[in-house]
Short mmCIF file of C-alpha atoms in Angstrom, two decimals:
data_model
loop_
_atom_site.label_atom_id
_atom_site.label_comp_id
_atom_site.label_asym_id
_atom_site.label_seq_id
_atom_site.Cartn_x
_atom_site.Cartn_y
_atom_site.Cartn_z
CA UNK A 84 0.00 0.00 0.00
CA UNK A 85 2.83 2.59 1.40
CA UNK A 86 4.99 1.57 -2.31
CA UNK A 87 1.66 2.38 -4.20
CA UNK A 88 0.87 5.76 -3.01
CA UNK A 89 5.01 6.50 -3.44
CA UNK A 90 4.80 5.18 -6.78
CA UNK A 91 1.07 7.16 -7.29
CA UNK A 92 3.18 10.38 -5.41
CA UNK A 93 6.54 10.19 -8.16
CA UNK A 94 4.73 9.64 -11.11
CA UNK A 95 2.55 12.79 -10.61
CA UNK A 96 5.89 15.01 -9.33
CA UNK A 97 7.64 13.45 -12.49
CA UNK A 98 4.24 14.22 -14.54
CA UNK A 99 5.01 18.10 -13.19
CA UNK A 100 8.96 18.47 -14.18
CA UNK A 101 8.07 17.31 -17.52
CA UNK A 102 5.49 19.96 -17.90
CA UNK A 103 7.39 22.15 -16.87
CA UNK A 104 10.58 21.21 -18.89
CA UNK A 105 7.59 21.43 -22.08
CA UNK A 106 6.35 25.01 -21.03
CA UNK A 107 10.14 26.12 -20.59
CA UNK A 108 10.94 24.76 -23.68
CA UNK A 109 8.10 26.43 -25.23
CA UNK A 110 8.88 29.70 -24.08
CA UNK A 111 12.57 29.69 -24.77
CA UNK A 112 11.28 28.70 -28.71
CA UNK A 113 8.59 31.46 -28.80
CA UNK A 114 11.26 34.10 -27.34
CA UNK A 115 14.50 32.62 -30.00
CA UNK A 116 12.12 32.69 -33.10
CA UNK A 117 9.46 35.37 -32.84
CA UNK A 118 8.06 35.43 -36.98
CA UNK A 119 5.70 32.37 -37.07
CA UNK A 120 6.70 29.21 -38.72
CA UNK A 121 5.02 29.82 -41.95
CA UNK A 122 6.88 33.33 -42.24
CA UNK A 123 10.21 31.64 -41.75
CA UNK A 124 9.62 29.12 -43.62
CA UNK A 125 9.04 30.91 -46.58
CA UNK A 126 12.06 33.93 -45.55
CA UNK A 127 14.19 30.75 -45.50
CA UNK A 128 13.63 29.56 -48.42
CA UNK A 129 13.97 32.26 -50.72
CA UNK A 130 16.36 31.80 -52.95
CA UNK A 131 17.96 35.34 -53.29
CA UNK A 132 18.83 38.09 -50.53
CA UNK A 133 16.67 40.74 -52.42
CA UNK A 134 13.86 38.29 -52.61
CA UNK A 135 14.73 37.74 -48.55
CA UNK A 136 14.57 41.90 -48.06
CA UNK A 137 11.10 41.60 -50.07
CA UNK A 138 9.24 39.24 -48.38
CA UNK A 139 10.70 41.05 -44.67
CA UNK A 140 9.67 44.22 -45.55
CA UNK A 141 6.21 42.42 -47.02
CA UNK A 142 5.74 41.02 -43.71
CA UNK A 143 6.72 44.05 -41.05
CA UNK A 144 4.73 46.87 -43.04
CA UNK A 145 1.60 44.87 -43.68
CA UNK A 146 1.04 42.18 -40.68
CA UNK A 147 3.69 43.62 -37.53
CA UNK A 148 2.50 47.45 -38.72
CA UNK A 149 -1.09 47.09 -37.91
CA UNK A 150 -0.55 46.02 -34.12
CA UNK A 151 -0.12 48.72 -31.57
CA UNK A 152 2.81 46.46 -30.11
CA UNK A 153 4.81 46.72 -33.59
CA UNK A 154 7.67 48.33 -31.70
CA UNK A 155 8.54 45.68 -29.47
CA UNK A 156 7.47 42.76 -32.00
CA UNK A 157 10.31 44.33 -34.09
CA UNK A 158 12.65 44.58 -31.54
CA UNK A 159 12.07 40.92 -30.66
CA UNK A 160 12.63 39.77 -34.29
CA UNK A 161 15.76 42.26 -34.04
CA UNK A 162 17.22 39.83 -31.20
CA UNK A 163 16.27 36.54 -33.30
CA UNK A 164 17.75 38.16 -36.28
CA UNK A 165 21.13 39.21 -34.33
CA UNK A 166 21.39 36.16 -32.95
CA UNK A 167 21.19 34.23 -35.78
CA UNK A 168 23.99 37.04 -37.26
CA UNK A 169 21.61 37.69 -40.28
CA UNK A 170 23.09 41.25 -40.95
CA UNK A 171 20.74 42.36 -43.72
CA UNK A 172 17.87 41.27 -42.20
CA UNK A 173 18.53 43.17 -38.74
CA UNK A 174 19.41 46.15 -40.76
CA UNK A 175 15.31 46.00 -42.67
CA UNK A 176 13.80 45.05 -38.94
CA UNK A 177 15.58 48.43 -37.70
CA UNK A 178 14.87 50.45 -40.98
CA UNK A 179 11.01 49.71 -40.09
CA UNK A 180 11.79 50.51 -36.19
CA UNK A 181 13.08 53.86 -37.21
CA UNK A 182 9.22 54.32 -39.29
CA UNK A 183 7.63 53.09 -36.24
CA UNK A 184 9.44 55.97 -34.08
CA UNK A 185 9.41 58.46 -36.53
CA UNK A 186 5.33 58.33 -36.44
CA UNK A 187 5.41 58.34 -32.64
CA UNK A 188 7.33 61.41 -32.76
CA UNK A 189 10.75 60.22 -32.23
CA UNK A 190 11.91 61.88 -35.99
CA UNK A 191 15.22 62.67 -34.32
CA UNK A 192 16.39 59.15 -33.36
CA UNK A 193 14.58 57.61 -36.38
CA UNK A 194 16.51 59.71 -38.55
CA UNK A 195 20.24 58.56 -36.91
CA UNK A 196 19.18 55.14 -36.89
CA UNK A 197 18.31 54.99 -40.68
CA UNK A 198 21.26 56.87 -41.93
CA UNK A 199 24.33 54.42 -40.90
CA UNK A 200 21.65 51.82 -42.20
CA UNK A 201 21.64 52.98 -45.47
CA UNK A 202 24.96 52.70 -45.75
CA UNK A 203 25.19 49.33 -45.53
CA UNK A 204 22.51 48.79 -47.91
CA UNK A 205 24.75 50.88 -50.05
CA UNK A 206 27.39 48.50 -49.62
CA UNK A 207 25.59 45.57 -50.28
CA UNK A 208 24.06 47.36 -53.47
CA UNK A 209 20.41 45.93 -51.81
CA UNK A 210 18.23 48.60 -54.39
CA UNK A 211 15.15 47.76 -52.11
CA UNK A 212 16.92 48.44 -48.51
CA UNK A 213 18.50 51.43 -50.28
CA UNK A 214 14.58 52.69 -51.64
CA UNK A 215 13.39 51.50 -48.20
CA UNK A 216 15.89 53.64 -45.77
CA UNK A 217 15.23 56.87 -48.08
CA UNK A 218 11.71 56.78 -47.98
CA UNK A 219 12.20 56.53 -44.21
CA UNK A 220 14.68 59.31 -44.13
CA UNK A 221 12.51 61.50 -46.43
CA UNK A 222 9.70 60.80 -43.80
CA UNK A 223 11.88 61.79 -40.74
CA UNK A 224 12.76 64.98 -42.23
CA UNK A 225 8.95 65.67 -43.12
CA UNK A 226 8.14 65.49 -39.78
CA UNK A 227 10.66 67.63 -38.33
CA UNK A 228 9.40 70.10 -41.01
CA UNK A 229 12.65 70.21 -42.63
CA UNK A 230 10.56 69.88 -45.89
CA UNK A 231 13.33 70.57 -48.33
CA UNK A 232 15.62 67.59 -47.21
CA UNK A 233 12.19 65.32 -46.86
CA UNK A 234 11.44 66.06 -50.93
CA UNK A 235 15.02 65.58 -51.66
CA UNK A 236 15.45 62.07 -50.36
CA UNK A 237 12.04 61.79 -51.64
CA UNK A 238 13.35 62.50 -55.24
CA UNK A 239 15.80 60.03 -55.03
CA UNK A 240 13.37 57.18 -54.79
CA UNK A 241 11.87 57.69 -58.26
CA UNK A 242 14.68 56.76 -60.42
CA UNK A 243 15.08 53.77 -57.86
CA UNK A 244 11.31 52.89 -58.37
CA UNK A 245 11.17 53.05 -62.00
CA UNK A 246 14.55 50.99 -62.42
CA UNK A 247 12.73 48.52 -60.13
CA UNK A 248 9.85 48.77 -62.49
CA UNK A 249 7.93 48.82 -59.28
CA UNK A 250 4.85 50.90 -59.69
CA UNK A 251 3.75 50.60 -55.72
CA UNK A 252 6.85 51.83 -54.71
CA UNK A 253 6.49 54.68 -57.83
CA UNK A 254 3.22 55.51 -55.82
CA UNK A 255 4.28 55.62 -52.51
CA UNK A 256 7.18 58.15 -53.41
CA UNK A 257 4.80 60.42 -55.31
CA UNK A 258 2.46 60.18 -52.25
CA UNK A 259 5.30 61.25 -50.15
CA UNK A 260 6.01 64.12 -52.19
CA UNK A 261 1.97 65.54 -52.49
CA UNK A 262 1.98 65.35 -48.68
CA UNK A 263 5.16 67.16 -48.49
CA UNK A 264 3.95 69.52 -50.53
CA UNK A 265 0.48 70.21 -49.05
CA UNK A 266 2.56 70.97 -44.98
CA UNK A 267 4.63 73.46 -46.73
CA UNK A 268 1.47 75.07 -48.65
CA UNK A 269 1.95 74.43 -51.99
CA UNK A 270 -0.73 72.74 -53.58
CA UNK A 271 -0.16 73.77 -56.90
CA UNK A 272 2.87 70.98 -57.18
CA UNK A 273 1.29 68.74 -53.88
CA UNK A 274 -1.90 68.05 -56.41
CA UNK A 275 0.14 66.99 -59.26
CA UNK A 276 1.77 64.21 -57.00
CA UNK A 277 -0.86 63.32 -55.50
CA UNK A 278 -2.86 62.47 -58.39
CA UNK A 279 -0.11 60.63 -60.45
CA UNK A 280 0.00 58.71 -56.77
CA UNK A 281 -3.82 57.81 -57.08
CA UNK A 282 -3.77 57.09 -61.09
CA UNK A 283 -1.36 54.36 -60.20
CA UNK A 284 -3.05 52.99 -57.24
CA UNK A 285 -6.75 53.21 -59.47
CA UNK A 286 -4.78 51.16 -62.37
CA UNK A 287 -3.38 48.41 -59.87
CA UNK A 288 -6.64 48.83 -57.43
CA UNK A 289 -4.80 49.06 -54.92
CA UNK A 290 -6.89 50.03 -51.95
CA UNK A 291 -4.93 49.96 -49.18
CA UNK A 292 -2.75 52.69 -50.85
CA UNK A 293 -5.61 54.63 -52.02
CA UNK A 294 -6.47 55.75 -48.76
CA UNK A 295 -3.31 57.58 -48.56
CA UNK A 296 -3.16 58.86 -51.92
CA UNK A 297 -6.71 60.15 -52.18
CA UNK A 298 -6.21 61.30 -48.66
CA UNK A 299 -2.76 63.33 -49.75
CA UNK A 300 -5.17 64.72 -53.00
CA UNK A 301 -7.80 66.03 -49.79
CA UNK A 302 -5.07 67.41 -48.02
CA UNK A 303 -3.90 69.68 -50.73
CA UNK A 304 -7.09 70.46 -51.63
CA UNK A 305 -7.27 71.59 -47.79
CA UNK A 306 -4.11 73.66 -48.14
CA UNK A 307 -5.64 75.36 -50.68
CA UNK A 308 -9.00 76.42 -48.78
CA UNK A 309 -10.84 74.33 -51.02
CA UNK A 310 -12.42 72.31 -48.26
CA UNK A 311 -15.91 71.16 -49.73
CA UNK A 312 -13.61 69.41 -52.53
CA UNK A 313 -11.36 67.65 -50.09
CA UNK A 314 -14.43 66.21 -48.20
CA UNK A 315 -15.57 63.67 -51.19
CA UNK A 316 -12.18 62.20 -51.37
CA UNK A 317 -12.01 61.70 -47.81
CA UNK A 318 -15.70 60.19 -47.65
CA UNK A 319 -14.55 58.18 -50.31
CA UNK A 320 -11.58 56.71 -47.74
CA UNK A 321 -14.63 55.90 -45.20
CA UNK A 322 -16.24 53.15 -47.22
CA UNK A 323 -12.87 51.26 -48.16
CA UNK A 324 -13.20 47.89 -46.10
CA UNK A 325 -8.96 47.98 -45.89
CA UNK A 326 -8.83 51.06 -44.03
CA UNK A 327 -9.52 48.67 -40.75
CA UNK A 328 -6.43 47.05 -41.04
CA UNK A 329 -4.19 50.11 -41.34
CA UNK A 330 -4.12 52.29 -38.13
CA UNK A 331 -1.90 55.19 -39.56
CA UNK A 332 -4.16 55.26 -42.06
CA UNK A 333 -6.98 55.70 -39.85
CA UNK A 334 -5.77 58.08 -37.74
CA UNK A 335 -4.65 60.50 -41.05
CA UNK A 336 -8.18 60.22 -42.73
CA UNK A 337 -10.04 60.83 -38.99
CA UNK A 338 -7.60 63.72 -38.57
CA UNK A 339 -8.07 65.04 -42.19
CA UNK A 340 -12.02 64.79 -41.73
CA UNK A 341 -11.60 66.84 -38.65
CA UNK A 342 -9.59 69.91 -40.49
CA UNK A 343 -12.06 69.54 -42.87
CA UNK A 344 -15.17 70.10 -41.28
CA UNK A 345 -13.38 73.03 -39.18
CA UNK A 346 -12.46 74.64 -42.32
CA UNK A 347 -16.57 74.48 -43.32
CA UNK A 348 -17.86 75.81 -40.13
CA UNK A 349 -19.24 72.20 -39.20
CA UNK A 350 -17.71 72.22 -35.76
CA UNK A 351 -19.48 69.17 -34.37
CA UNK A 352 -18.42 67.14 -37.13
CA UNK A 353 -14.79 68.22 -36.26
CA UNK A 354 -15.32 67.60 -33.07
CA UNK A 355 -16.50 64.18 -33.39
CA UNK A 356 -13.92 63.28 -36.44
CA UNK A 357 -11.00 65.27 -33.83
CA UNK A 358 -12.59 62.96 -30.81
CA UNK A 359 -11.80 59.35 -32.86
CA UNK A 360 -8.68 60.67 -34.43
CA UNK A 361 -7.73 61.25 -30.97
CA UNK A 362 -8.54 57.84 -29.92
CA UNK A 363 -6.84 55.62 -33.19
CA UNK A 364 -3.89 57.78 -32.35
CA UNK A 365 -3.48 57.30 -28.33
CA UNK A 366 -3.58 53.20 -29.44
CA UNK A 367 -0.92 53.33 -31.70
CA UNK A 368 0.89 55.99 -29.87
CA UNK A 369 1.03 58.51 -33.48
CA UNK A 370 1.97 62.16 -32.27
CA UNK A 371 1.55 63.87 -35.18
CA UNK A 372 -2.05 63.37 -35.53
CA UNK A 373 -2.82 63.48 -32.70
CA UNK A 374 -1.55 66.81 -31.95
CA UNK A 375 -3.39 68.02 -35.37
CA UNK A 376 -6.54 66.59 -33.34
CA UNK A 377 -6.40 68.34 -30.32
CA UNK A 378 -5.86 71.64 -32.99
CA UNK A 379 -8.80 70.68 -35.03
CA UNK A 380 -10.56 70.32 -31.50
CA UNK A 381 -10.00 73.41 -29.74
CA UNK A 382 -10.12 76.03 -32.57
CA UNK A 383 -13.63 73.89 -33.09
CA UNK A 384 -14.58 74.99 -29.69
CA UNK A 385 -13.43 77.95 -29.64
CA UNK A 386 -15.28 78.97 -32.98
CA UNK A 387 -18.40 77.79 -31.20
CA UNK A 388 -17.80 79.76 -28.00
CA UNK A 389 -17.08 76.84 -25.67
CA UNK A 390 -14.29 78.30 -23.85
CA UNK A 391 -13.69 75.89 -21.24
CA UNK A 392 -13.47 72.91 -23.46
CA UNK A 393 -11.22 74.79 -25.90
CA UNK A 394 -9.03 75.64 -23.09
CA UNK A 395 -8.61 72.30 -22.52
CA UNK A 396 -7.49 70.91 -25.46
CA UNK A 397 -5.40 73.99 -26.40
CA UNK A 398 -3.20 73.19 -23.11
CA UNK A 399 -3.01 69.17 -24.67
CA UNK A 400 -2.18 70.81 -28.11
CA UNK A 401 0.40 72.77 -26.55
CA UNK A 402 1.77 70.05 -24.70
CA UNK A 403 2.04 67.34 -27.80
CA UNK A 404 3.56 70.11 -29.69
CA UNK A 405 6.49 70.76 -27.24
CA UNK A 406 6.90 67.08 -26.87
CA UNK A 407 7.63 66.70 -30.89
CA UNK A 408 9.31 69.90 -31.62
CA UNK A 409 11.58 69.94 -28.40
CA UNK A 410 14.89 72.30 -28.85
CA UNK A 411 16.52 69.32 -28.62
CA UNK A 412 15.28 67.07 -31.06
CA UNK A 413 15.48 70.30 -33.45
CA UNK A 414 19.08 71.02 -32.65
CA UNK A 415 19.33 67.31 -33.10
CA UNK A 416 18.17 67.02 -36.76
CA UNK A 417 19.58 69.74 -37.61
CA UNK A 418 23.44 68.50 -36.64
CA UNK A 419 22.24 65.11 -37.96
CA UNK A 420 21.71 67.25 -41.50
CA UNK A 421 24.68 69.03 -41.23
CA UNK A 422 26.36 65.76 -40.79
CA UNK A 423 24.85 63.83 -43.81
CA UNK A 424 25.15 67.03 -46.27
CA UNK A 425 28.94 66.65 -45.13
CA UNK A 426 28.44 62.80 -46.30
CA UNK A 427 26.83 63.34 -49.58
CA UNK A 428 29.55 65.97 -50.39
CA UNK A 429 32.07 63.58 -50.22
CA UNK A 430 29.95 60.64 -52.00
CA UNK A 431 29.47 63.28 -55.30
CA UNK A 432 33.44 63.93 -54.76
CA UNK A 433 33.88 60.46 -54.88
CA UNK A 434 31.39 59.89 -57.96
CA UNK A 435 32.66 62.74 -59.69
CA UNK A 436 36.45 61.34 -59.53
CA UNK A 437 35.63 57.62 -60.54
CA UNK A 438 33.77 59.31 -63.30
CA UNK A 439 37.11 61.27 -64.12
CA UNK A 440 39.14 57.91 -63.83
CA UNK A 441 36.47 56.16 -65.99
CA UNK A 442 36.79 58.93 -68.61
CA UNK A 443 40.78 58.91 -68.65
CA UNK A 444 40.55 54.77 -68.73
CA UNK A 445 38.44 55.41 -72.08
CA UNK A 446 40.76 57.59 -73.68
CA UNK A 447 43.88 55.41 -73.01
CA UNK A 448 41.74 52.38 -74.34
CA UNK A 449 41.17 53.99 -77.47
CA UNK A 450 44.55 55.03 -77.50
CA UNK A 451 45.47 51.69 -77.11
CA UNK A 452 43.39 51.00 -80.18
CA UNK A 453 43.86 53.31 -82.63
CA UNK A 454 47.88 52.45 -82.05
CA UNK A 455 47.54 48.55 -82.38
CA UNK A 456 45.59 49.49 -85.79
CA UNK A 457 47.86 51.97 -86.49
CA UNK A 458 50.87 49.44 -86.72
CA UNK A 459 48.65 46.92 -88.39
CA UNK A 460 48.16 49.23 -91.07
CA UNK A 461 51.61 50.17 -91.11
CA UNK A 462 52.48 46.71 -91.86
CA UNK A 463 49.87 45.89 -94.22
CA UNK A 464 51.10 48.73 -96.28
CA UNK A 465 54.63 48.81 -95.80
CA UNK A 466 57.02 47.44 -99.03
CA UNK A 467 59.80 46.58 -96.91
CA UNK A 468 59.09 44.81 -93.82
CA UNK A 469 58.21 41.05 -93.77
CA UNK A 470 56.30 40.30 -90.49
CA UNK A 471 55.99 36.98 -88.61
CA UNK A 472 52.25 35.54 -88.19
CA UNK A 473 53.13 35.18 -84.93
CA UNK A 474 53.04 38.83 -84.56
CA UNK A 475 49.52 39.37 -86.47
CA UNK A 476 48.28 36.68 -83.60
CA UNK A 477 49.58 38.59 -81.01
CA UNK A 478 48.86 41.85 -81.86
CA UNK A 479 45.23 41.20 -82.70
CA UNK A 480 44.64 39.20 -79.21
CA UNK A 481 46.03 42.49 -77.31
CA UNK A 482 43.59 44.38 -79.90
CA UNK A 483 40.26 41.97 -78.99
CA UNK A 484 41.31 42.46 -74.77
CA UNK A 485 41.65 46.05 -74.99
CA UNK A 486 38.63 46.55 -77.17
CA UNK A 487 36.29 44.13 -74.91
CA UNK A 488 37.30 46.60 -72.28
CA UNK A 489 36.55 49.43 -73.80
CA UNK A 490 33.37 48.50 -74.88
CA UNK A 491 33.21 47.68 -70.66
CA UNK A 492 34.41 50.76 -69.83
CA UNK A 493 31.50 52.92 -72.13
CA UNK A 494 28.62 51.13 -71.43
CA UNK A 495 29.26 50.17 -67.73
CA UNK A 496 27.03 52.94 -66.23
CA UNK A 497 24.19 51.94 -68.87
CA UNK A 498 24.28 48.05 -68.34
CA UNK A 499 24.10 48.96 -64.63
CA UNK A 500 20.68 50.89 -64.80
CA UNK A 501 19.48 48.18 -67.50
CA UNK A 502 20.28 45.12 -65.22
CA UNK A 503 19.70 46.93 -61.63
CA UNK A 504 23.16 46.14 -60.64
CA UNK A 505 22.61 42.49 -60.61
CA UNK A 506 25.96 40.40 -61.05
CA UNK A 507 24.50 37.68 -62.57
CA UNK A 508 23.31 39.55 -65.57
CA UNK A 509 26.01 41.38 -65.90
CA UNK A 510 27.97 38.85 -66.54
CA UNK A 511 25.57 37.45 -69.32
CA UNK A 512 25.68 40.62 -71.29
CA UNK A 513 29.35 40.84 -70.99
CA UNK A 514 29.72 36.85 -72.02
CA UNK A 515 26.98 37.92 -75.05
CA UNK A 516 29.58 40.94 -75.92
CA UNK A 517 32.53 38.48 -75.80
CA UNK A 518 30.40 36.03 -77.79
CA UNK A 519 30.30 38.38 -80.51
CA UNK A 520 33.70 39.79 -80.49
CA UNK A 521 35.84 36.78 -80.66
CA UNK A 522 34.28 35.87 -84.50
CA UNK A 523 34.66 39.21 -85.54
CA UNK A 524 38.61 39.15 -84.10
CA UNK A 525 39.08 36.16 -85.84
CA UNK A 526 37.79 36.75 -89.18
CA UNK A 527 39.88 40.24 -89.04
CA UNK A 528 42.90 37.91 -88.24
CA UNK A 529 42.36 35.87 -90.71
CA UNK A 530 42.21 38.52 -93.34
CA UNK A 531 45.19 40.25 -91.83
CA UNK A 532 47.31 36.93 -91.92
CA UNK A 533 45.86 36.50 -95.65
CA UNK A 534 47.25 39.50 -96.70
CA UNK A 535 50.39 39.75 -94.48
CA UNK A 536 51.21 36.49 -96.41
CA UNK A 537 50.66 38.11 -99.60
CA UNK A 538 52.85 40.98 -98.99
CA UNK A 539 55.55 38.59 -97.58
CA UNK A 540 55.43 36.89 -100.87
CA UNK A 541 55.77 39.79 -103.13
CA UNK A 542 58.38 41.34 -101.23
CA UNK A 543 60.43 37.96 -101.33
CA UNK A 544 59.78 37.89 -104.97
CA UNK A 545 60.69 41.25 -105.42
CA UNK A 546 64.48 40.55 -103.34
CA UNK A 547 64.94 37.48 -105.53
CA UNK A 548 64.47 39.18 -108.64
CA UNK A 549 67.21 42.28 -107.75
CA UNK A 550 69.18 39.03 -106.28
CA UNK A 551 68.94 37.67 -109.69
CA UNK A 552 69.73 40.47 -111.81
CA UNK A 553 72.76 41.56 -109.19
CA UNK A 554 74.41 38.63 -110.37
CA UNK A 555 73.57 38.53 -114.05
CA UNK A 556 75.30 41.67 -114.11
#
């Protein structure tokens, strides 16, 4: 009896440390590999690093973006990602951090996180890191209203976008630009933007980026007084189904209705939009709109003589707006742009020289050229000299290798935009321009050799015959 309750008594304590060991376990997985095993399965077994950077950037701007944890979700994969030293894919995870903290405010630290990461995507010549980061660096900037830097960096995206031949990214750039536009008041150029951003969107159907788009075409509309033709576009954004699953996107349009309706004199309607703007951007923790809402709010109230209420949310307007536009962060980005204007100095140095080295190559190639045909004709011409076939090979191999690369050497820059800097195809147009080349060299050599060998032979001819009559005489 005694060894059957002892037996009864181990097996359930044994029955506990097992559980246990399984929930440990469990938790130590859940913590090492935070994307779910269908996401990793599929990031694994991509085939190509950009095709990697795709599907990562895929997966934290559509499914880790729309929770109101996304920070620390990122940070998490961050750790998995570091641990398992996958440098490119840490560098996307913090790229999408430094989005994350730019929209909660945090412009200044987004900004010097991004920069040294676009670098490295520089380095590894990763087009879509390199598109990525300077979208997110154009965003920084337009949020520490340092608009001309933001529609510089902006700029640079479109050439990167229509190499790509990617028309969402093509969008999301012109977007960036009409909302650029429409904070510093010009909605003559914002509108333009903004509608080449929502004929692309329209053509793909594209939803999801139409409520941005048609809400950037609103907000110009807005800059430009024209309220009662920004409201349609912004009703329009109301009865998309996607707009659910994007919070910033939520928070903009409930923010944009609000400046809307206090720009027609509807004050409760502002109110109300202001009121759920308010609350989609205390969830996500968005600054930005939400100190646009507490604006919206208490000039709403105040146009309506409600003093006490727009006393209210003037002081929470007042205190949002120190909280994003601190002297600090300012004094911040501003030594940040000093600092990256110093680095982009250097980089056009640096472009303009290897252009100047690239030039001077050219030259000497054709140099190089023009002399080996010089001497070929030379010799083809000359009455005098007899030359070895050995020579004509010789001469005409150092002619094909310094014509290959100067063929290289002019059309590098072009194969680069044509191929997107890929290696790999590279490599097959160069192998297609050697392809062609080597017949060509030898048919030349063969015709040189032909009539080297003719010459020879007349000029022997021509020695035996003066030989000949030298000694008849």
């Amino acid at each position: 009896m005694v060894a059957e309750l002892f037996i009864k008594k181990y097996t359930l304590i044994m029955k506990k440390i097992i559980a246990f060991v399984l929930v440990f376990f469990c938790v130590i997985v859940a913590y090492s590999q935070p994307l779910p095993d269908s996401s990793l399965n599929r990031y694994n077994a991509a085939h190509t690093q950009k095709d990697k950077t795709k599907y990562l950037f895929d997966y934290l701007w559509d499914v880790v973006s729309a929770d109101s944890n996304d920070v620390n979700k990122a940070l998490d994969l961050l750790a998995y990602f570091n641990t398992h030293k996958d440098e490119a894919a840490s560098d996307c995870v913090q790229a999408f951090i430094a989005s994350r903290l730019n929209r909660r405010g945090d412009y200044s630290t987004g900004l010097n996180m991004t920069l040294p990461i676009l670098l490295k995507f520089e380095k590894r010549k990763d087009t879509l890191g390199i598109l990525t980061s300077l979208k997110v660096i154009s965003n920084c900037y337009e949020f520490a209203k340092n608009f001309e830097q933001a529609i510089v960096y902006a700029r640079k995206t479109i050439d990167i976008a229509v190499m790509m031949n990617d028309e969402k990214a093509l969008s999301n750039t012109y977007n960036d630009l009409g909302a650029t536009y429409a904070k510093m008041m010009m909605p003559d150029s914002g509108i333009i933007y903004a509608q080449k951003a929502v004929s692309i969107d329209s053509k793909m159907k594209d939803e999801y980026n139409l409520i941005f788009s048609l809400g950037t075409l609103a907000e110009n509309y807005m800059a430009n007084k024209d309220f009662d033709l920004a409201l349609p576009f912004l009703r329009k954004v109301l009865h998309f189904g996607s707009l659910q699953s994007t919070p910033w996107g939520t928070a903009y349009t409930f923010t944009d209705l609000a400046q809307t309706f206090l720009g027609l004199k509807q004050y409760d309607s502002s109110i109300y939009y202001g009121q759920k703007a308010i609350q989609a951007s205390r969830y996500m923790g968005y600054k930005e709109t939400l100190l646009k809402s507490y604006e919206a709010i208490y000039k709403s109230f105040e146009e309506s003589n409600r003093s006490d209420s727009a006393n209210k949310f003037f002081h929470l307007a007042t205190a949002a707006k120190d909280s994003i536009y601190s002297i600090e962060k300012t004094n911040s980005i501003q030594a940040t742009s000093f600092r990256e204007q110093l680095r982009q100095q250097e980089i056009e140095k640096e472009k303009l020289k290897t252009a100047e080295e690239r030039r001077s190559n050219i030259q000497y190639a054709a140099i190089a050229i023009g002399l080996i045909l010089f001497i070929l004709f030379f010799l083809l011409l000359s009455r005098s000299i007899i030359v070895n076939e050995k020579w004509i090979s010789f001469l005409g191999i150092l002619g094909l290798l310094i014509s290959f690369e100067f063929i290289n050497l002019l059309f590098h820059p072009y194969l680069e935009k044509l191929t997107g800097r890929s290696p790999v195809l590279m490599l097959a147009i160069l192998v297609v321009i050697a392809a062609l080349l080597i017949p060509f060299h030898h048919r030349l050599e063969h015709w040189v050799k032909n009539k080297m060998v003719e010459k020879n032979k007349k000029i022997r001819l021509a020695s035996a015959k003066k030989t000949i009559e030298q000694l008849e005489r």
